[in-house]
């Protein structure tokens, strides 16, 4: 295993989830599908939980 490969931190996971949630929200606005929008909300909540977990070091 290369030395540059390391596990992602919680904040990196949170940022990635936020970006996915924003992308899903944009797609939901274009196709006008509420289910996709709810998926983006779920992604945002998961990202917020990952951010809080990384900030407070809960796990």
CSV table of N, CA and C in Angstrom, one decimal:
chain,number,residue,atom,x,y,z
A,1,UNK,N,0.8,-1.2,0.0
A,1,UNK,CA,0.0,0.0,0.0
A,1,UNK,C,0.9,1.2,0.0
A,2,UNK,N,0.6,2.2,-0.9
A,2,UNK,CA,1.4,3.4,-1.0
A,2,UNK,C,1.2,4.2,0.3
A,3,UNK,N,2.2,5.0,0.6
A,3,UNK,CA,2.2,5.8,1.8
A,3,UNK,C,1.2,7.0,1.7
A,4,UNK,N,0.9,7.4,0.4
A,4,UNK,CA,0.0,8.5,0.3
A,4,UNK,C,-1.4,8.2,0.4
A,5,UNK,N,-1.7,6.9,0.4
A,5,UNK,CA,-3.1,6.5,0.6
A,5,UNK,C,-3.4,6.4,2.1
A,6,UNK,N,-4.4,7.1,2.5
A,6,UNK,CA,-4.8,7.2,3.9
A,6,UNK,C,-6.3,7.2,4.0
A,7,UNK,N,-6.9,6.8,5.1
A,7,UNK,CA,-8.4,6.9,5.2
A,7,UNK,C,-8.8,8.3,5.2
A,8,UNK,N,-10.0,8.5,4.7
A,8,UNK,CA,-10.6,9.9,4.7
A,8,UNK,C,-11.0,10.3,6.1
A,9,UNK,N,-10.8,11.6,6.4
A,9,UNK,CA,-11.3,12.1,7.7
A,9,UNK,C,-12.8,12.4,7.6
A,10,UNK,N,-13.4,12.6,8.8
A,10,UNK,CA,-14.8,12.8,8.8
A,10,UNK,C,-15.2,14.1,8.1
A,11,UNK,N,-14.3,15.1,8.2
A,11,UNK,CA,-14.6,16.4,7.5
A,11,UNK,C,-14.6,16.2,6.0
A,12,UNK,N,-13.7,15.4,5.5
A,12,UNK,CA,-13.6,15.1,4.0
A,12,UNK,C,-14.9,14.4,3.5
A,13,UNK,N,-15.3,13.4,4.4
A,13,UNK,CA,-16.6,12.7,4.0
A,13,UNK,C,-17.7,13.7,4.0
A,14,UNK,N,-17.8,14.6,5.0
A,14,UNK,CA,-18.9,15.5,5.1
A,14,UNK,C,-18.9,16.5,3.9
A,15,UNK,N,-17.7,16.9,3.5
A,15,UNK,CA,-17.7,17.8,2.3
A,15,UNK,C,-18.1,17.1,1.1
A,16,UNK,N,-17.7,15.9,0.9
A,16,UNK,CA,-18.1,15.1,-0.2
A,16,UNK,C,-19.7,14.9,-0.2
A,17,UNK,N,-20.2,14.5,0.9
A,17,UNK,CA,-21.7,14.4,1.0
A,17,UNK,C,-22.4,15.7,0.7
A,18,UNK,N,-21.9,16.8,1.2
A,18,UNK,CA,-22.5,18.1,0.9
A,18,UNK,C,-22.5,18.3,-0.6
A,19,UNK,N,-21.4,18.0,-1.3
A,19,UNK,CA,-21.3,18.3,-2.7
A,19,UNK,C,-22.3,17.4,-3.5
A,20,UNK,N,-22.5,16.1,-3.0
A,20,UNK,CA,-23.4,15.2,-3.7
A,20,UNK,C,-24.8,15.7,-3.4
A,21,UNK,N,-25.1,16.2,-2.2
A,21,UNK,CA,-26.5,16.7,-1.9
A,21,UNK,C,-26.8,17.9,-2.7
A,22,UNK,N,-25.8,18.8,-2.9
A,22,UNK,CA,-26.0,20.0,-3.7
A,22,UNK,C,-26.3,19.6,-5.2
A,23,UNK,N,-25.5,18.6,-5.7
A,23,UNK,CA,-25.7,18.1,-7.0
A,23,UNK,C,-27.1,17.5,-7.2
A,24,UNK,N,-27.5,16.7,-6.2
A,24,UNK,CA,-28.9,16.1,-6.3
A,24,UNK,C,-30.0,17.2,-6.3
A,25,UNK,N,-29.8,18.2,-5.5
A,25,UNK,CA,-30.8,19.3,-5.4
A,25,UNK,C,-30.9,20.0,-6.8
A,26,UNK,N,-29.7,20.2,-7.4
A,26,UNK,CA,-29.7,20.9,-8.7
A,26,UNK,C,-30.5,20.0,-9.8
A,27,UNK,N,-30.2,18.7,-9.7
A,27,UNK,CA,-30.9,17.8,-10.6
A,27,UNK,C,-32.4,17.8,-10.3
A,28,UNK,N,-32.7,17.8,-9.0
A,28,UNK,CA,-34.1,17.8,-8.7
A,28,UNK,C,-34.8,19.0,-9.2
A,29,UNK,N,-34.2,20.2,-9.2
A,29,UNK,CA,-34.8,21.4,-9.7
A,29,UNK,C,-35.0,21.3,-11.2
A,30,UNK,N,-34.0,20.7,-11.9
A,30,UNK,CA,-34.2,20.6,-13.3
A,30,UNK,C,-35.3,19.6,-13.7
A,31,UNK,N,-35.4,18.5,-13.1
A,31,UNK,CA,-36.3,17.4,-13.5
A,31,UNK,C,-37.6,17.5,-12.7
A,32,UNK,N,-37.7,18.3,-11.7
A,32,UNK,CA,-38.9,18.5,-10.9
A,32,UNK,C,-39.4,17.2,-10.3
A,33,UNK,N,-38.5,16.5,-9.7
A,33,UNK,CA,-38.9,15.2,-9.1
A,33,UNK,C,-38.7,15.4,-7.6
A,34,UNK,N,-39.8,15.3,-6.8
A,34,UNK,CA,-39.7,15.5,-5.4
A,34,UNK,C,-38.8,14.4,-4.7
A,35,UNK,N,-38.9,13.2,-5.2
A,35,UNK,CA,-38.1,12.1,-4.6
A,35,UNK,C,-36.6,12.4,-4.6
A,36,UNK,N,-36.1,13.0,-5.7
A,36,UNK,CA,-34.7,13.3,-5.8
A,36,UNK,C,-34.4,14.4,-4.9
A,37,UNK,N,-35.3,15.4,-4.7
A,37,UNK,CA,-35.1,16.5,-3.8
A,37,UNK,C,-35.0,15.9,-2.3
A,38,UNK,N,-35.9,15.0,-2.0
A,38,UNK,CA,-35.8,14.4,-0.7
A,38,UNK,C,-34.5,13.6,-0.5
A,39,UNK,N,-34.0,13.0,-1.5
A,39,UNK,CA,-32.7,12.4,-1.4
A,39,UNK,C,-31.6,13.4,-1.2
A,40,UNK,N,-31.7,14.6,-1.7
A,40,UNK,CA,-30.7,15.6,-1.5
A,40,UNK,C,-30.8,16.1,0.0
A,41,UNK,N,-32.0,16.2,0.5
A,41,UNK,CA,-32.2,16.6,1.9
A,41,UNK,C,-31.5,15.5,2.8
A,42,UNK,N,-31.8,14.2,2.5
A,42,UNK,CA,-31.2,13.2,3.3
A,42,UNK,C,-29.6,13.2,3.2
A,43,UNK,N,-29.1,13.5,2.0
A,43,UNK,CA,-27.7,13.6,1.9
A,43,UNK,C,-27.1,14.8,2.7
A,44,UNK,N,-27.9,15.9,2.7
A,44,UNK,CA,-27.4,17.0,3.5
A,44,UNK,C,-27.4,16.8,5.0
A,45,UNK,N,-28.5,16.0,5.5
A,45,UNK,CA,-28.5,15.7,6.9
A,45,UNK,C,-27.4,14.7,7.2
A,46,UNK,N,-27.1,13.8,6.4
A,46,UNK,CA,-26.0,12.8,6.6
A,46,UNK,C,-24.7,13.6,6.7
A,47,UNK,N,-24.5,14.5,5.8
A,47,UNK,CA,-23.3,15.3,5.7
A,47,UNK,C,-23.2,16.2,7.0
A,48,UNK,N,-24.3,16.7,7.5
A,48,UNK,CA,-24.2,17.5,8.7
A,48,UNK,C,-23.9,16.6,9.9
A,49,UNK,N,-24.4,15.4,9.9
A,49,UNK,CA,-24.1,14.5,11.0
A,49,UNK,C,-22.6,14.1,10.9
A,50,UNK,N,-22.1,13.9,9.7
A,50,UNK,CA,-20.7,13.5,9.6
A,50,UNK,C,-19.8,14.7,10.0
A,51,UNK,N,-20.2,15.9,9.7
A,51,UNK,CA,-19.4,17.1,10.1
A,51,UNK,C,-19.4,17.3,11.6
A,52,UNK,N,-20.6,17.1,12.2
A,52,UNK,CA,-20.6,17.3,13.7
A,52,UNK,C,-19.8,16.2,14.3
A,53,UNK,N,-19.9,14.9,13.8
A,53,UNK,CA,-19.1,13.8,14.3
A,53,UNK,C,-17.6,14.1,14.2
A,54,UNK,N,-17.2,14.7,13.1
A,54,UNK,CA,-15.8,15.0,12.9
A,54,UNK,C,-15.3,16.2,13.7
A,55,UNK,N,-16.2,17.1,14.0
A,55,UNK,CA,-15.8,18.3,14.8
A,55,UNK,C,-15.7,17.9,16.2
A,56,UNK,N,-16.7,17.2,16.7
A,56,UNK,CA,-16.7,16.8,18.1
A,56,UNK,C,-16.0,15.5,18.4
A,57,UNK,N,-15.5,14.8,17.4
A,57,UNK,CA,-14.8,13.5,17.6
A,57,UNK,C,-15.6,12.5,18.4
A,58,UNK,N,-16.9,12.3,18.0
A,58,UNK,CA,-17.8,11.4,18.8
A,58,UNK,C,-17.4,10.0,18.6
A,59,UNK,N,-17.0,9.6,17.4
A,59,UNK,CA,-16.7,8.2,17.2
A,59,UNK,C,-15.2,8.0,17.0
